[in-house]
PDB file of C-alpha atoms and ligand atoms in Angstrom:
ATOM      1  CA  MET K   1       6.864 -14.732  19.000  1.00  0.00           C
ATOM      2  CA  THR K   2       3.624 -12.725  18.950  1.00  0.00           C
ATOM      3  CA  THR K   3       3.962  -9.308  17.371  1.00  0.00           C
ATOM      4  CA  THR K   4       1.349  -6.600  17.741  1.00  0.00           C
ATOM      5  CA  ILE K   5       1.086  -4.654  14.520  1.00  0.00           C
ATOM      6  CA  THR K   6      -0.701  -1.303  14.344  1.00  0.00           C
ATOM      7  CA  PRO K   7      -2.736  -1.450  11.139  1.00  0.00           C
ATOM      8  CA  LEU K   8      -2.153   1.048   8.356  1.00  0.00           C
ATOM      9  CA  ILE K   9      -4.713   2.312   5.865  1.00  0.00           C
ATOM     10  CA  ALA K  10      -3.253   3.989   2.788  1.00  0.00           C
ATOM     11  CA  GLY K  11      -5.236   5.799   0.117  1.00  0.00           C
ATOM     12  CA  ASN K  12      -3.863   5.639  -3.415  1.00  0.00           C
ATOM     13  CA  TRP K  13      -5.386   8.568  -5.295  1.00  0.00           C
ATOM     14  CA  LYS K  14      -3.653   7.485  -8.526  1.00  0.00           C
ATOM     15  CA  MET K  15      -3.951  10.174 -11.257  1.00  0.00           C
ATOM     16  CA  ASN K  16      -6.872  11.883  -9.537  1.00  0.00           C
ATOM     17  CA  GLY K  17      -6.825  15.127  -7.616  1.00  0.00           C
ATOM     18  CA  LEU K  18      -6.377  18.836  -8.156  1.00  0.00           C
ATOM     19  CA  ARG K  19      -5.871  21.523  -5.549  1.00  0.00           C
ATOM     20  CA  GLY K  20      -9.649  21.455  -5.032  1.00  0.00           C
ATOM     21  CA  SER K  21      -9.285  17.898  -3.715  1.00  0.00           C
ATOM     22  CA  LEU K  22      -7.756  19.374  -0.582  1.00  0.00           C
ATOM     23  CA  ASP K  23     -11.377  19.912   0.487  1.00  0.00           C
ATOM     24  CA  GLU K  24     -11.653  16.119   0.833  1.00  0.00           C
ATOM     25  CA  LEU K  25      -8.529  16.165   2.982  1.00  0.00           C
ATOM     26  CA  THR K  26     -10.010  18.880   5.166  1.00  0.00           C
ATOM     27  CA  ALA K  27     -13.200  16.842   5.514  1.00  0.00           C
ATOM     28  CA  LEU K  28     -11.240  13.693   6.408  1.00  0.00           C
ATOM     29  CA  ALA K  29      -9.110  15.614   8.917  1.00  0.00           C
ATOM     30  CA  GLY K  30     -12.303  16.904  10.531  1.00  0.00           C
ATOM     31  CA  MET K  31     -13.721  13.380  10.873  1.00  0.00           C
ATOM     32  CA  LEU K  32     -10.459  11.997  12.246  1.00  0.00           C
ATOM     33  CA  THR K  33     -10.089  14.708  14.857  1.00  0.00           C
ATOM     34  CA  THR K  34     -13.686  14.874  16.064  1.00  0.00           C
ATOM     35  CA  GLY K  35     -14.564  11.172  16.038  1.00  0.00           C
ATOM     36  CA  GLU K  36     -13.000   8.339  17.992  1.00  0.00           C
ATOM     37  CA  ALA K  37      -9.205   8.312  17.527  1.00  0.00           C
ATOM     38  CA  PRO K  38      -8.304   6.075  14.561  1.00  0.00           C
ATOM     39  CA  ARG K  39      -6.834   2.691  15.421  1.00  0.00           C
ATOM     40  CA  ALA K  40      -4.732   2.785  12.257  1.00  0.00           C
ATOM     41  CA  VAL K  41      -1.914   4.802  10.792  1.00  0.00           C
ATOM     42  CA  VAL K  42      -3.502   6.863   7.999  1.00  0.00           C
ATOM     43  CA  VAL K  43      -1.575   7.621   4.812  1.00  0.00           C
ATOM     44  CA  ILE K  44      -2.640   9.382   1.619  1.00  0.00           C
ATOM     45  CA  CYS K  45      -0.640   8.964  -1.587  1.00  0.00           C
ATOM     46  CA  PRO K  46      -1.857  11.788  -3.832  1.00  0.00           C
ATOM     47  CA  PRO K  47      -0.491  12.900  -7.218  1.00  0.00           C
ATOM     48  CA  ALA K  48       2.944  14.502  -6.808  1.00  0.00           C
ATOM     49  CA  THR K  49       1.566  17.942  -7.712  1.00  0.00           C
ATOM     50  CA  ILE K  50      -0.366  18.184  -4.445  1.00  0.00           C
ATOM     51  CA  LEU K  51       1.837  16.003  -2.247  1.00  0.00           C
ATOM     52  CA  ALA K  52       3.418  18.892  -0.365  1.00  0.00           C
ATOM     53  CA  ALA K  53       0.022  20.468   0.330  1.00  0.00           C
ATOM     54  CA  ILE K  54      -1.408  17.145   1.551  1.00  0.00           C
ATOM     55  CA  ALA K  55       1.607  16.573   3.802  1.00  0.00           C
ATOM     56  CA  ARG K  56       1.331  20.082   5.242  1.00  0.00           C
ATOM     57  CA  GLN K  57      -2.428  20.157   5.754  1.00  0.00           C
ATOM     58  CA  GLY K  58      -2.802  16.558   6.902  1.00  0.00           C
ATOM     59  CA  ALA K  59      -0.173  16.754   9.610  1.00  0.00           C
ATOM     60  CA  SER K  60      -2.351  18.268  12.331  1.00  0.00           C
ATOM     61  CA  ALA K  61      -4.867  15.424  11.924  1.00  0.00           C
ATOM     62  CA  GLY K  62      -2.136  12.782  11.912  1.00  0.00           C
ATOM     63  CA  ILE K  63      -2.572  12.079   8.195  1.00  0.00           C
ATOM     64  CA  LEU K  64       0.752  11.093   6.660  1.00  0.00           C
ATOM     65  CA  ALA K  65       1.694  11.511   3.015  1.00  0.00           C
ATOM     66  CA  GLY K  66       3.220   9.157   0.491  1.00  0.00           C
ATOM     67  CA  GLY K  67       4.317   9.152  -3.127  1.00  0.00           C
ATOM     68  CA  GLN K  68       2.905   6.780  -5.741  1.00  0.00           C
ATOM     69  CA  ASP K  69       6.255   5.855  -7.282  1.00  0.00           C
ATOM     70  CA  CYS K  70       9.893   6.919  -7.259  1.00  0.00           C
ATOM     71  CA  HIS K  71      12.864   6.518  -9.561  1.00  0.00           C
ATOM     72  CA  ALA K  72      15.657   4.195  -8.501  1.00  0.00           C
ATOM     73  CA  ALA K  73      18.316   6.860  -9.127  1.00  0.00           C
ATOM     74  CA  PRO K  74      18.884   9.745  -6.698  1.00  0.00           C
ATOM     75  CA  SER K  75      18.926  12.391  -9.482  1.00  0.00           C
ATOM     76  CA  GLY K  76      19.830  12.809 -13.111  1.00  0.00           C
ATOM     77  CA  ALA K  77      18.522  12.893 -16.671  1.00  0.00           C
ATOM     78  CA  HIS K  78      15.160  11.183 -16.122  1.00  0.00           C
ATOM     79  CA  THR K  79      12.586  13.580 -17.542  1.00  0.00           C
ATOM     80  CA  GLY K  80       9.245  13.356 -15.803  1.00  0.00           C
ATOM     81  CA  ASP K  81      10.440  11.114 -12.961  1.00  0.00           C
ATOM     82  CA  ILE K  82      10.630  11.821  -9.242  1.00  0.00           C
ATOM     83  CA  SER K  83      13.386  10.680  -6.896  1.00  0.00           C
ATOM     84  CA  ALA K  84      12.820   9.346  -3.417  1.00  0.00           C
ATOM     85  CA  SER K  85      14.582  12.334  -1.862  1.00  0.00           C
ATOM     86  CA  MET K  86      12.257  14.688  -3.775  1.00  0.00           C
ATOM     87  CA  LEU K  87       9.301  12.928  -2.167  1.00  0.00           C
ATOM     88  CA  VAL K  88      10.924  13.348   1.238  1.00  0.00           C
ATOM     89  CA  ASP K  89      11.531  17.005   0.428  1.00  0.00           C
ATOM     90  CA  ALA K  90       7.802  17.381  -0.310  1.00  0.00           C
ATOM     91  CA  GLY K  91       6.888  15.855   3.052  1.00  0.00           C
ATOM     92  CA  ALA K  92       6.350  12.179   2.170  1.00  0.00           C
ATOM     93  CA  GLN K  93       7.106   9.380   4.609  1.00  0.00           C
ATOM     94  CA  TYR K  94       5.942   6.496   2.410  1.00  0.00           C
ATOM     95  CA  VAL K  95       6.041   5.579  -1.261  1.00  0.00           C
ATOM     96  CA  ILE K  96       4.159   2.938  -3.229  1.00  0.00           C
ATOM     97  CA  VAL K  97       6.450   0.893  -5.478  1.00  0.00           C
ATOM     98  CA  GLY K  98       5.557  -1.880  -7.900  1.00  0.00           C
ATOM     99  CA  HIS K  99       1.855  -1.092  -8.182  1.00  0.00           C
ATOM    100  CA  SER K 100       0.430  -3.427 -10.830  1.00  0.00           C
ATOM    101  CA  GLU K 101      -0.544  -0.437 -12.966  1.00  0.00           C
ATOM    102  CA  ARG K 102       3.125   0.533 -13.143  1.00  0.00           C
ATOM    103  CA  ARG K 103       4.337  -3.033 -13.554  1.00  0.00           C
ATOM    104  CA  GLU K 104       1.954  -3.354 -16.497  1.00  0.00           C
ATOM    105  CA  ALA K 105       1.894   0.100 -18.124  1.00  0.00           C
ATOM    106  CA  HIS K 106       5.572   0.901 -17.533  1.00  0.00           C
ATOM    107  CA  GLY K 107       6.968  -2.622 -17.847  1.00  0.00           C
ATOM    108  CA  GLU K 108       8.450  -2.589 -14.344  1.00  0.00           C
ATOM    109  CA  SER K 109      10.103  -5.881 -13.370  1.00  0.00           C
ATOM    110  CA  ASP K 110      10.689  -7.245  -9.879  1.00  0.00           C
ATOM    111  CA  ALA K 111      14.294  -6.036 -10.186  1.00  0.00           C
ATOM    112  CA  ASP K 112      13.079  -2.511 -11.017  1.00  0.00           C
ATOM    113  CA  VAL K 113      10.723  -2.566  -8.039  1.00  0.00           C
ATOM    114  CA  ARG K 114      13.487  -3.791  -5.757  1.00  0.00           C
ATOM    115  CA  ALA K 115      15.784  -0.977  -6.928  1.00  0.00           C
ATOM    116  CA  LYS K 116      13.052   1.576  -6.278  1.00  0.00           C
ATOM    117  CA  ALA K 117      12.412   0.137  -2.811  1.00  0.00           C
ATOM    118  CA  GLU K 118      16.146   0.330  -2.093  1.00  0.00           C
ATOM    119  CA  ALA K 119      16.210   3.965  -3.219  1.00  0.00           C
ATOM    120  CA  ALA K 120      13.190   4.714  -1.050  1.00  0.00           C
ATOM    121  CA  ILE K 121      14.797   3.154   2.018  1.00  0.00           C
ATOM    122  CA  GLY K 122      18.035   4.997   1.286  1.00  0.00           C
ATOM    123  CA  ALA K 123      16.152   8.303   1.278  1.00  0.00           C
ATOM    124  CA  GLY K 124      14.367   7.503   4.545  1.00  0.00           C
ATOM    125  CA  LEU K 125      10.991   6.513   3.074  1.00  0.00           C
ATOM    126  CA  LYS K 126       8.983   3.422   3.938  1.00  0.00           C
ATOM    127  CA  PRO K 127       8.242   1.601   0.689  1.00  0.00           C
ATOM    128  CA  ILE K 128       4.826   0.003   0.200  1.00  0.00           C
ATOM    129  CA  ILE K 129       5.814  -2.874  -2.087  1.00  0.00           C
ATOM    130  CA  CYS K 130       2.910  -4.189  -4.171  1.00  0.00           C
ATOM    131  CA  VAL K 131       2.491  -7.768  -5.343  1.00  0.00           C
ATOM    132  CA  GLY K 132      -0.455  -9.671  -6.788  1.00  0.00           C
ATOM    133  CA  GLU K 133      -1.531 -12.208  -9.349  1.00  0.00           C
ATOM    134  CA  THR K 134      -3.605 -11.910 -12.525  1.00  0.00           C
ATOM    135  CA  GLU K 135      -6.955 -13.629 -12.829  1.00  0.00           C
ATOM    136  CA  ALA K 136      -5.484 -16.255 -15.183  1.00  0.00           C
ATOM    137  CA  GLN K 137      -2.743 -17.027 -12.674  1.00  0.00           C
ATOM    138  CA  ARG K 138      -5.300 -17.472  -9.890  1.00  0.00           C
ATOM    139  CA  ASP K 139      -7.564 -19.613 -12.051  1.00  0.00           C
ATOM    140  CA  SER K 140      -4.664 -21.888 -12.906  1.00  0.00           C
ATOM    141  CA  GLY K 141      -3.678 -22.301  -9.259  1.00  0.00           C
ATOM    142  CA  GLN K 142      -0.452 -20.299  -9.500  1.00  0.00           C
ATOM    143  CA  ALA K 143      -1.363 -17.339  -7.266  1.00  0.00           C
ATOM    144  CA  LEU K 144       0.741 -18.348  -4.236  1.00  0.00           C
ATOM    145  CA  ASP K 145       3.809 -19.145  -6.345  1.00  0.00           C
ATOM    146  CA  VAL K 146       3.523 -15.969  -8.419  1.00  0.00           C
ATOM    147  CA  VAL K 147       3.322 -13.791  -5.326  1.00  0.00           C
ATOM    148  CA  ALA K 148       6.166 -15.694  -3.631  1.00  0.00           C
ATOM    149  CA  ALA K 149       8.373 -15.017  -6.657  1.00  0.00           C
ATOM    150  CA  GLN K 150       7.400 -11.328  -6.666  1.00  0.00           C
ATOM    151  CA  LEU K 151       8.248 -11.055  -2.968  1.00  0.00           C
ATOM    152  CA  ALA K 152      11.629 -12.720  -3.466  1.00  0.00           C
ATOM    153  CA  GLY K 153      12.452 -10.447  -6.398  1.00  0.00           C
ATOM    154  CA  SER K 154      10.974  -7.156  -5.222  1.00  0.00           C
ATOM    155  CA  ILE K 155      11.921  -6.907  -1.544  1.00  0.00           C
ATOM    156  CA  PRO K 156      15.471  -5.673  -0.972  1.00  0.00           C
ATOM    157  CA  ASP K 157      17.758  -7.216   1.653  1.00  0.00           C
ATOM    158  CA  ALA K 158      17.720  -3.816   3.379  1.00  0.00           C
ATOM    159  CA  ALA K 159      14.262  -4.764   4.698  1.00  0.00           C
ATOM    160  CA  GLU K 160      16.089  -6.689   7.390  1.00  0.00           C
ATOM    161  CA  LEU K 161      17.000  -3.393   9.060  1.00  0.00           C
ATOM    162  CA  HIS K 162      14.397  -0.944   7.773  1.00  0.00           C
ATOM    163  CA  GLU K 163      10.620  -0.684   7.723  1.00  0.00           C
ATOM    164  CA  ILE K 164       8.860  -1.910   4.625  1.00  0.00           C
ATOM    165  CA  ILE K 165       5.203  -2.637   3.964  1.00  0.00           C
ATOM    166  CA  VAL K 166       3.870  -5.305   1.623  1.00  0.00           C
ATOM    167  CA  ALA K 167       0.563  -4.763  -0.202  1.00  0.00           C
ATOM    168  CA  TYR K 168      -1.144  -7.824  -1.652  1.00  0.00           C
ATOM    169  CA  GLU K 169      -3.325  -6.609  -4.497  1.00  0.00           C
ATOM    170  CA  PRO K 170      -4.838  -9.278  -6.749  1.00  0.00           C
ATOM    171  CA  ILE K 171      -4.814  -7.492 -10.105  1.00  0.00           C
ATOM    172  CA  TRP K 172      -8.266  -8.763 -11.036  1.00  0.00           C
ATOM    173  CA  ALA K 173      -9.735  -7.153  -7.898  1.00  0.00           C
ATOM    174  CA  ILE K 174      -8.367  -3.653  -8.529  1.00  0.00           C
ATOM    175  CA  GLY K 175     -11.113  -1.241  -9.506  1.00  0.00           C
ATOM    176  CA  THR K 176     -13.479  -4.078 -10.441  1.00  0.00           C
ATOM    177  CA  GLY K 177     -15.685  -4.338  -7.367  1.00  0.00           C
ATOM    178  CA  ARG K 178     -14.644  -8.004  -7.059  1.00  0.00           C
ATOM    179  CA  THR K 179     -12.668  -9.370  -4.124  1.00  0.00           C
ATOM    180  CA  PRO K 180     -11.203 -12.764  -3.224  1.00  0.00           C
ATOM    181  CA  SER K 181     -13.019 -14.784  -0.568  1.00  0.00           C
ATOM    182  CA  ASN K 182     -11.869 -14.224   2.994  1.00  0.00           C
ATOM    183  CA  ASP K 183     -10.365 -17.733   2.926  1.00  0.00           C
ATOM    184  CA  ASP K 184      -8.339 -16.893  -0.178  1.00  0.00           C
ATOM    185  CA  ILE K 185      -7.149 -13.626   1.387  1.00  0.00           C
ATOM    186  CA  ALA K 186      -6.166 -15.475   4.573  1.00  0.00           C
ATOM    187  CA  GLU K 187      -4.321 -18.170   2.601  1.00  0.00           C
ATOM    188  CA  MET K 188      -2.350 -15.557   0.650  1.00  0.00           C
ATOM    189  CA  HIS K 189      -1.565 -13.319   3.642  1.00  0.00           C
ATOM    190  CA  ASN K 190      -0.457 -16.320   5.721  1.00  0.00           C
ATOM    191  CA  SER K 191       1.770 -17.436   2.870  1.00  0.00           C
ATOM    192  CA  ILE K 192       3.269 -13.938   2.559  1.00  0.00           C
ATOM    193  CA  ARG K 193       3.884 -13.881   6.310  1.00  0.00           C
ATOM    194  CA  ASP K 194       5.651 -17.262   6.108  1.00  0.00           C
ATOM    195  CA  LYS K 195       7.920 -16.004   3.337  1.00  0.00           C
ATOM    196  CA  LEU K 196       8.739 -12.823   5.261  1.00  0.00           C
ATOM    197  CA  VAL K 197       9.572 -14.767   8.426  1.00  0.00           C
ATOM    198  CA  GLN K 198      11.678 -17.306   6.501  1.00  0.00           C
ATOM    199  CA  ARG K 199      13.733 -14.459   5.023  1.00  0.00           C
ATOM    200  CA  PHE K 200      13.768 -11.859   7.794  1.00  0.00           C
ATOM    201  CA  ALA K 201      12.955 -13.822  10.989  1.00  0.00           C
ATOM    202  CA  ASP K 202      11.478 -11.572  13.740  1.00  0.00           C
ATOM    203  CA  LYS K 203      11.634  -8.555  11.446  1.00  0.00           C
ATOM    204  CA  GLY K 204       9.477 -10.426   8.946  1.00  0.00           C
ATOM    205  CA  ALA K 205       6.918 -11.093  11.672  1.00  0.00           C
ATOM    206  CA  SER K 206       6.458  -7.348  12.180  1.00  0.00           C
ATOM    207  CA  VAL K 207       6.052  -6.278   8.538  1.00  0.00           C
ATOM    208  CA  ARG K 208       2.579  -4.946   7.740  1.00  0.00           C
ATOM    209  CA  ILE K 209       0.798  -6.864   5.004  1.00  0.00           C
ATOM    210  CA  LEU K 210      -1.952  -4.719   3.470  1.00  0.00           C
ATOM    211  CA  TYR K 211      -4.829  -6.017   1.397  1.00  0.00           C
ATOM    212  CA  GLY K 212      -5.779  -3.956  -1.683  1.00  0.00           C
ATOM    213  CA  GLY K 213      -8.383  -4.415  -4.391  1.00  0.00           C
ATOM    214  CA  SER K 214     -11.943  -3.071  -4.200  1.00  0.00           C
ATOM    215  CA  LEU K 215     -11.718  -2.475  -0.450  1.00  0.00           C
ATOM    216  CA  LYS K 216     -14.919  -0.528   0.301  1.00  0.00           C
ATOM    217  CA  PRO K 217     -16.936   0.695   3.271  1.00  0.00           C
ATOM    218  CA  GLN K 218     -19.209  -2.340   2.710  1.00  0.00           C
ATOM    219  CA  ASN K 219     -16.495  -5.022   2.936  1.00  0.00           C
ATOM    220  CA  ALA K 220     -13.758  -3.341   4.991  1.00  0.00           C
ATOM    221  CA  ARG K 221     -14.796  -4.684   8.359  1.00  0.00           C
ATOM    222  CA  GLU K 222     -14.633  -8.340   7.413  1.00  0.00           C
ATOM    223  CA  ILE K 223     -11.559  -8.117   5.178  1.00  0.00           C
ATOM    224  CA  LEU K 224      -9.563  -6.113   7.729  1.00  0.00           C
ATOM    225  CA  ALA K 225     -10.368  -8.761  10.353  1.00  0.00           C
ATOM    226  CA  VAL K 226      -8.779 -11.572   8.307  1.00  0.00           C
ATOM    227  CA  ASP K 227      -5.686 -13.213   9.772  1.00  0.00           C
ATOM    228  CA  ASN K 228      -2.455 -11.398   8.836  1.00  0.00           C
ATOM    229  CA  VAL K 229      -4.294  -8.520   7.158  1.00  0.00           C
ATOM    230  CA  ASN K 230      -2.614  -5.517   8.786  1.00  0.00           C
ATOM    231  CA  GLY K 231      -4.483  -2.790   6.956  1.00  0.00           C
ATOM    232  CA  GLY K 232      -5.432  -1.840   3.447  1.00  0.00           C
ATOM    233  CA  LEU K 233      -4.335  -0.064   0.296  1.00  0.00           C
ATOM    234  CA  VAL K 234      -7.427   1.699  -1.001  1.00  0.00           C
ATOM    235  CA  GLY K 235      -7.879   3.129  -4.487  1.00  0.00           C
ATOM    236  CA  GLY K 236     -11.293   4.407  -5.571  1.00  0.00           C
ATOM    237  CA  ALA K 237     -12.823   4.493  -2.094  1.00  0.00           C
ATOM    238  CA  SER K 238     -10.036   6.752  -0.792  1.00  0.00           C
ATOM    239  CA  LEU K 239     -11.147   9.648  -2.998  1.00  0.00           C
ATOM    240  CA  LEU K 240     -14.197  10.446  -0.903  1.00  0.00           C
ATOM    241  CA  ALA K 241     -13.456  11.437   2.694  1.00  0.00           C
ATOM    242  CA  LYS K 242     -16.629   9.782   4.008  1.00  0.00           C
ATOM    243  CA  ASP K 243     -15.857   6.402   2.408  1.00  0.00           C
ATOM    244  CA  PHE K 244     -12.199   6.481   3.386  1.00  0.00           C
ATOM    245  CA  TYR K 245     -13.098   7.411   6.957  1.00  0.00           C
ATOM    246  CA  THR K 246     -15.553   4.499   7.125  1.00  0.00           C
ATOM    247  CA  ILE K 247     -12.782   2.125   6.041  1.00  0.00           C
ATOM    248  CA  ILE K 248     -10.355   3.599   8.603  1.00  0.00           C
ATOM    249  CA  SER K 249     -13.032   3.244  11.282  1.00  0.00           C
ATOM    250  CA  ALA K 250     -13.522  -0.411  10.350  1.00  0.00           C
ATOM    251  CA  VAL K 251     -10.118  -1.224  11.842  1.00  0.00           C
TER     252      VAL K 251
HETATM  253  C1  PEP B 301      -5.242   0.131  -5.984  1.00  0.00           C
HETATM  254  O1  PEP B 301      -5.160   0.381  -7.180  1.00  0.00           O
HETATM  255  O2  PEP B 301      -4.250   0.194  -5.258  1.00  0.00           O
HETATM  256  C2  PEP B 301      -6.553  -0.245  -5.465  1.00  0.00           C
HETATM  257  C3  PEP B 301      -6.596  -0.968  -4.385  1.00  0.00           C
HETATM  258  O3  PEP B 301      -7.663   0.193  -6.178  1.00  0.00           O
HETATM  259  P1  PEP B 301      -9.205  -0.043  -5.814  1.00  0.00           P
HETATM  260  O4  PEP B 301      -9.371   0.088  -4.328  1.00  0.00           O
HETATM  261  O5  PEP B 301      -9.941   1.024  -6.558  1.00  0.00           O
HETATM  262  O6  PEP B 301      -9.541  -1.421  -6.281  1.00  0.00           O
END
């Protein structure tokens, strides 16, 4: 079966952005509404403090909002955490779960990520589930197996009936300016697609698989054209409207 997938470009602002950053959103909205209509779904995942403002102001330009993480529980004594329904309440439609920075700095396991993705789906969000290998794992030839294990452990069974997105982000490429070769990206994305189809059949064939890790205006066109790359998760280059727009336009 051939499935046509509309690409998605998501910006992960990480812990960057104050209310003044809404100027970048205004600039991006201007570019998206005056230029050629984007051929991708555009999502920005800002810090939670400005999520509601981004969701409100981005809407007229078709910019959707997402959270950067959510707790697995719907509410309760979890100081400093945010539930999936709170993100929905603030206007989010997506949420990143299992970003390598959270897996590493907050010790999140595949089971934790799966529980968060389940909570996100339960609240009506589309989880962007991140996977990716370390440099040592790639150098020792384990990248495909590591990512396959992360997929098996992090994607909930509910993905059979609900929309999820997978983001392949080699950890060694994040924020480093280094990227895998196009052949390595194709090999990994094809392998991810195979795993999704084995587990979810036709539904697995329609899941977006994003590439993330030093995606820039300079390399976006060729990376986004790789087989089974259905968009990108963009960190640093999503902070400047001009750069992010160039990446969106590369679709
Ligand atoms: C990320 O952290 O999700 C990411 C892709 O970062 P960068 O684009 O800066 O490498």
